[in-house]
mmCIF file of C-alpha atoms in Angstrom:
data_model
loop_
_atom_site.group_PDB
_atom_site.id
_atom_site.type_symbol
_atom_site.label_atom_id
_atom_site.label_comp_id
_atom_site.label_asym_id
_atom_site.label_seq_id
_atom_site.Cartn_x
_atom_site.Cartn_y
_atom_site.Cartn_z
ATOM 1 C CA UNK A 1 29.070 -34.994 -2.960
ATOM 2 C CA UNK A 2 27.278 -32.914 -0.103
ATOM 3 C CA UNK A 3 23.996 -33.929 0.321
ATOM 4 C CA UNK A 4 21.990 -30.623 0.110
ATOM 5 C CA UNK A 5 18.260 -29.457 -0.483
ATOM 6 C CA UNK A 6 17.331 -26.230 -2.189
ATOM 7 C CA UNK A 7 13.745 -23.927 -1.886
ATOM 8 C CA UNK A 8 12.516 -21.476 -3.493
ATOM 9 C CA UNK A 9 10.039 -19.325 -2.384
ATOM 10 C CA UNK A 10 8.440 -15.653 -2.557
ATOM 11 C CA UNK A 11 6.938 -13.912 0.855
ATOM 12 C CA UNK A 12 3.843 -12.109 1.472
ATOM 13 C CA UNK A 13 2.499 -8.848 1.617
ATOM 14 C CA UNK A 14 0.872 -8.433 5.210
ATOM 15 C CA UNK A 15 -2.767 -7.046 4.328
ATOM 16 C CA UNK A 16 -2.385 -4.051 6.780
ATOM 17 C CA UNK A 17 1.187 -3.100 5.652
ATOM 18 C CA UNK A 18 2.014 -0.013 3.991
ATOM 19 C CA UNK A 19 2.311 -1.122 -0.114
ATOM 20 C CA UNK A 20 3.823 0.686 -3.167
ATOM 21 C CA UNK A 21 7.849 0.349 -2.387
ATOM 22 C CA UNK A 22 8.070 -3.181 -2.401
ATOM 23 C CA UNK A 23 6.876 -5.289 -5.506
ATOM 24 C CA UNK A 24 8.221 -8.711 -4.172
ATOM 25 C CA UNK A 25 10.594 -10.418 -1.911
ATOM 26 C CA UNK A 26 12.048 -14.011 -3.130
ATOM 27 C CA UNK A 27 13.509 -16.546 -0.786
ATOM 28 C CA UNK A 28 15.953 -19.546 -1.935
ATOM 29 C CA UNK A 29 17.307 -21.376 0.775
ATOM 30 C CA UNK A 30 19.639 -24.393 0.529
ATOM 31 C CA UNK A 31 20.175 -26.510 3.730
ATOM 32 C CA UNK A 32 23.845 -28.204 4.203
ATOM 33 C CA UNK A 33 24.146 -31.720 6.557
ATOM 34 C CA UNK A 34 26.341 -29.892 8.711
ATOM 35 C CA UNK A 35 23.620 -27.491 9.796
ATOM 36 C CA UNK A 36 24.194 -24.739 7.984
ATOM 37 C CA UNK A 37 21.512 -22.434 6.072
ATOM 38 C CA UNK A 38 22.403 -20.789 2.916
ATOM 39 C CA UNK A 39 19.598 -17.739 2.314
ATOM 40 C CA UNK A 40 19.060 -15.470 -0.555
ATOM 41 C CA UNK A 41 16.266 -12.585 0.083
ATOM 42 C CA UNK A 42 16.012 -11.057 -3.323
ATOM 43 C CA UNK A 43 14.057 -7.783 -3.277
ATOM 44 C CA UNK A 44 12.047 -6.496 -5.832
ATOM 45 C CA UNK A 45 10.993 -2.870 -6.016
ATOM 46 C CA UNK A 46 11.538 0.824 -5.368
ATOM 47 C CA UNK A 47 14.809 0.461 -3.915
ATOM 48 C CA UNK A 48 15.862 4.030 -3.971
ATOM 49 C CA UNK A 49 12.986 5.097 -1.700
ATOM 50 C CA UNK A 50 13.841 1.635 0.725
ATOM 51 C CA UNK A 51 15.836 2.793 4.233
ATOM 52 C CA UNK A 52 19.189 0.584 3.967
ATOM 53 C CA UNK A 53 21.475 0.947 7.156
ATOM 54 C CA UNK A 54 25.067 1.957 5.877
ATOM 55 C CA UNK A 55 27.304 -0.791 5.842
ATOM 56 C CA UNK A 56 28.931 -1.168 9.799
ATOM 57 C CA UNK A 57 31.287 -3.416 11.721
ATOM 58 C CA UNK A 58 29.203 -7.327 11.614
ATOM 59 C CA UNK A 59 27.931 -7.553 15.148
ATOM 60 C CA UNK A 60 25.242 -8.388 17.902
ATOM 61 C CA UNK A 61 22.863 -5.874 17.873
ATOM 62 C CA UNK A 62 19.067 -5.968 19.427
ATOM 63 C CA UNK A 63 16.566 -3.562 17.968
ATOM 64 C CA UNK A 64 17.182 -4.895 14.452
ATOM 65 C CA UNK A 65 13.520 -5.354 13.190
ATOM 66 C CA UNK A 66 12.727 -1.803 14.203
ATOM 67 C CA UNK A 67 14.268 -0.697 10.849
ATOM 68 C CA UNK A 68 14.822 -2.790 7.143
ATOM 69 C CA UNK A 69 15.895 -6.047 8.665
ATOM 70 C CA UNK A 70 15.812 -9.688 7.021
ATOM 71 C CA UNK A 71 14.811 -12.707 9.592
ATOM 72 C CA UNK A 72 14.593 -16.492 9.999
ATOM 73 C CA UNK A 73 12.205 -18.302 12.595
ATOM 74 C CA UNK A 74 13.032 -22.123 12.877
ATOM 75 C CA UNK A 75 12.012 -24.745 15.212
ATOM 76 C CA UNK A 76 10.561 -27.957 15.286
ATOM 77 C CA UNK A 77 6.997 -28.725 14.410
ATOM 78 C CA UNK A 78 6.173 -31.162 17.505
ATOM 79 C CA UNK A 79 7.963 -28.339 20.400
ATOM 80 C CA UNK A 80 6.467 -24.823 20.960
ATOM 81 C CA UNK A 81 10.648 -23.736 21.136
ATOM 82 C CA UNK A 82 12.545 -21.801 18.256
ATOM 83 C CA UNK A 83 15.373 -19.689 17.444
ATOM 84 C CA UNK A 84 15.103 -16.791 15.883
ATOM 85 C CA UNK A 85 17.937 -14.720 13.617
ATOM 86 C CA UNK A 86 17.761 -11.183 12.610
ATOM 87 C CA UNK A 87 20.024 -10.073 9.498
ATOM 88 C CA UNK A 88 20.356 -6.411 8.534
ATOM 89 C CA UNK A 89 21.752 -4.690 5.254
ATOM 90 C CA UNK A 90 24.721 -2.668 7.404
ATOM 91 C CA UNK A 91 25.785 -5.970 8.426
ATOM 92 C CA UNK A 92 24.612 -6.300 12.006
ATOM 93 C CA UNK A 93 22.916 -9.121 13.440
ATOM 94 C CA UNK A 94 21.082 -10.462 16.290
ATOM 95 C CA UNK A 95 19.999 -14.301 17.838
ATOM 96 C CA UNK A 96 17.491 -15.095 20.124
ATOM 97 C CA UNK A 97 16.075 -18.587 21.591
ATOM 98 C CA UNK A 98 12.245 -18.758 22.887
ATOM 99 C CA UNK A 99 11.091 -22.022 24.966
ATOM 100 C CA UNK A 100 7.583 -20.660 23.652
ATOM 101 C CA UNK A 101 5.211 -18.556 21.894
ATOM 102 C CA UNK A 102 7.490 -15.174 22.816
ATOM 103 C CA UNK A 103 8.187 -16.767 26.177
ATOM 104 C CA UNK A 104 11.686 -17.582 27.453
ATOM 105 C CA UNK A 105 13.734 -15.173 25.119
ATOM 106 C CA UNK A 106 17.480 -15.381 25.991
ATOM 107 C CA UNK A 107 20.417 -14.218 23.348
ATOM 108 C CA UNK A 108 20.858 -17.500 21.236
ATOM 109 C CA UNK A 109 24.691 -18.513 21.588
ATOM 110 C CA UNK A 110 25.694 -18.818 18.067
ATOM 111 C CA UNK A 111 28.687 -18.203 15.515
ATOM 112 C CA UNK A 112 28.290 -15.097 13.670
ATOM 113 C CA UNK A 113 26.628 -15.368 10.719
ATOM 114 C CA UNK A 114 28.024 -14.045 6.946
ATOM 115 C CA UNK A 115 25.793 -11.705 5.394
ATOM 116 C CA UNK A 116 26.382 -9.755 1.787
ATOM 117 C CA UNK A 117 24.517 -7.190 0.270
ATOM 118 C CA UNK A 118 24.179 -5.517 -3.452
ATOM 119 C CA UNK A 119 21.874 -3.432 -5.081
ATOM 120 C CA UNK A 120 21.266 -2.042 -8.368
ATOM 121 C CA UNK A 121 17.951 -0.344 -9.707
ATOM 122 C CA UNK A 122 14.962 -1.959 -8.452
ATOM 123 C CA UNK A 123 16.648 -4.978 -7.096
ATOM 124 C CA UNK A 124 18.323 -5.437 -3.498
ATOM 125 C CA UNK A 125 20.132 -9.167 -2.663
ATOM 126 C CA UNK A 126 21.043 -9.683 0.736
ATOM 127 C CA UNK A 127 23.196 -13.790 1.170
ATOM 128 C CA UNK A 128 23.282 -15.100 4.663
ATOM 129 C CA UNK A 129 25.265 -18.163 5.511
ATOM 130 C CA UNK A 130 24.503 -18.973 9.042
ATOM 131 C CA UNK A 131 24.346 -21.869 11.222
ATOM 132 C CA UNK A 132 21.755 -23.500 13.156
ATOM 133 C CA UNK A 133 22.041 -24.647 16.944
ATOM 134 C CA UNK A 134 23.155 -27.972 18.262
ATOM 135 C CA UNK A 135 19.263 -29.048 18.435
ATOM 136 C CA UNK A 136 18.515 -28.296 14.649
ATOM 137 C CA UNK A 137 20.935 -29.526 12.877
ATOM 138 C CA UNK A 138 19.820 -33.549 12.776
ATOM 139 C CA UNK A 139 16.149 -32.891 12.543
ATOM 140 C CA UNK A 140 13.063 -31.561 10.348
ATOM 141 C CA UNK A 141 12.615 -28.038 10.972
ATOM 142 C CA UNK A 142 9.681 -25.527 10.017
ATOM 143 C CA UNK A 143 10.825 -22.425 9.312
ATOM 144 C CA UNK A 144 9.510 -19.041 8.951
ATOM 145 C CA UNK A 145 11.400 -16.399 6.687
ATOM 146 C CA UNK A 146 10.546 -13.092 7.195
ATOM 147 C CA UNK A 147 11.063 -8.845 6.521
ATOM 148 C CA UNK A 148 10.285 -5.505 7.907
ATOM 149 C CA UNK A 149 10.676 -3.176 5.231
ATOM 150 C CA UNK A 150 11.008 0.939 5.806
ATOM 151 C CA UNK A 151 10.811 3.255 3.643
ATOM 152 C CA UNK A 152 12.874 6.371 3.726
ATOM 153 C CA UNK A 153 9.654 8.299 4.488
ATOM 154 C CA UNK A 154 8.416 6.012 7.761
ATOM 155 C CA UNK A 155 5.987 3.826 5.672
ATOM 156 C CA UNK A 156 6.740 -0.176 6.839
ATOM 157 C CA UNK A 157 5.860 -3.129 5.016
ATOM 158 C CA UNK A 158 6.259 -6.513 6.709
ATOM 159 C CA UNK A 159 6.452 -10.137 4.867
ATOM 160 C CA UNK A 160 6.197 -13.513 5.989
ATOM 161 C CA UNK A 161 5.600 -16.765 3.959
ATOM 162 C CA UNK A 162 2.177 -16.839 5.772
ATOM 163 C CA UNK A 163 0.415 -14.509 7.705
ATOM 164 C CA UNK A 164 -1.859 -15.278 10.866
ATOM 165 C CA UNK A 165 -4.672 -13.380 11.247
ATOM 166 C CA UNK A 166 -4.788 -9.732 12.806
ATOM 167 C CA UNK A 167 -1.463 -7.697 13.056
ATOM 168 C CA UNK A 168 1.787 -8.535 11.426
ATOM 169 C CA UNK A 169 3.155 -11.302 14.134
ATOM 170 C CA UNK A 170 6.190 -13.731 13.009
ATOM 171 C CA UNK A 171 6.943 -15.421 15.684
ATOM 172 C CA UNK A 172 3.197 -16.734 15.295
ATOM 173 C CA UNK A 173 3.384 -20.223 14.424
ATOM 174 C CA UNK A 174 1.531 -19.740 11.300
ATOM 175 C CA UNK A 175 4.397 -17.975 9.947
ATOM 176 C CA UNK A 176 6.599 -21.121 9.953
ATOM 177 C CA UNK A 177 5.222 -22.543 6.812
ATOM 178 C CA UNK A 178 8.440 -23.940 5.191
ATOM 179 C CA UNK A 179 9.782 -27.588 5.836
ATOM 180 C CA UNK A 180 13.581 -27.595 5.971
ATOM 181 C CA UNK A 181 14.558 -31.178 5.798
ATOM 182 C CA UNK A 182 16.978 -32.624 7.715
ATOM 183 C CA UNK A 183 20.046 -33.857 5.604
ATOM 184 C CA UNK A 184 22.785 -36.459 6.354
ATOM 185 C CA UNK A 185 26.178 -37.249 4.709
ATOM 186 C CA UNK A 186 25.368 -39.259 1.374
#
């Protein structure tokens, strides 16, 4: 039997973000021993009035969090380096790798992650299966899961497990508040 660890938890409202469209977002996340991250972002709101990208050919694309995009932060508590994955509804996705605090930012080499969406009234799923680098996989990370949420009328909301102080800033190490434990073959 795979030796796996599930989480469950919901995201935060930033203070300064536009409110009324989104009720809730809920996070479960189950972590493999071979690396790979199992996410379900579970939205809760007014999802007719939420800007969804049509459905498009899965690739690389930068720019993602400038429109309704899902995200993951992870890296390890004792190194200022993480990774940082951006999933959208149409499908598209992007990667990046920082050696620091938005410093060092080159395109993460990665596998393409899976990503599924449905919706039906007042509830939008999004599943991502994706896979963590080489340096990840055999070791505690903290990660951060995030969204930037648009409405089809330009309001934004943006939701983190945590929230530093000031403006809306994931890659702030605040924002990694979840432990995903490492996991080895039972």
């Amino acid at each position: 039997m795979a030796n796996i660890s599930m989480t469950e938890t919901v995201l935060q409202c930033h203070p300064l973000s536009e409110k009324g469209f989104v009720d809730a977002i809920a996070v479960q996340v189950v972590r493999a021993e071979d690396g790979v991250v199992h996410i379900k972002y579970l939205l809760h709101g007014l999802t007719e009035e939420i800007h969804f990208a049509k459905a498009a050919q899965p690739e690389r694309t930068d720019g993602l969090w400038k429109d309704t995009c899902f995200e993951l932060f992870c890296g390890r508590a004792d190194e200022g380096s993480y990774v940082e994955f951006n999933f959208a509804p149409s499908g598209k996705w992007a990667a990046y790798a920082f050696t620091g605090y938005r410093e060092g930012m080159t395109e993460l080499a990665c596998t393409q992650p899976h990503i599924d969406c449905t919706a039906r009234e007042g509830i939008f799923e999004m599943t991502v299966t994706v896979d963590l680098p080489e340096s990840l996989r055999a070791v505690d990370a903290m990660a951060g899961f995030s969204a930037v949420i648009a409405d089809k009328h330009g309001r934004i909301a943006y939701w983190a497990l945590a929230h530093p102080p000031g403006k809306a800033d994931f890659h702030h190490k605040d924002c990694f508040a979840l432990q995903l434990e490492a996991r080895s073959a039972a």
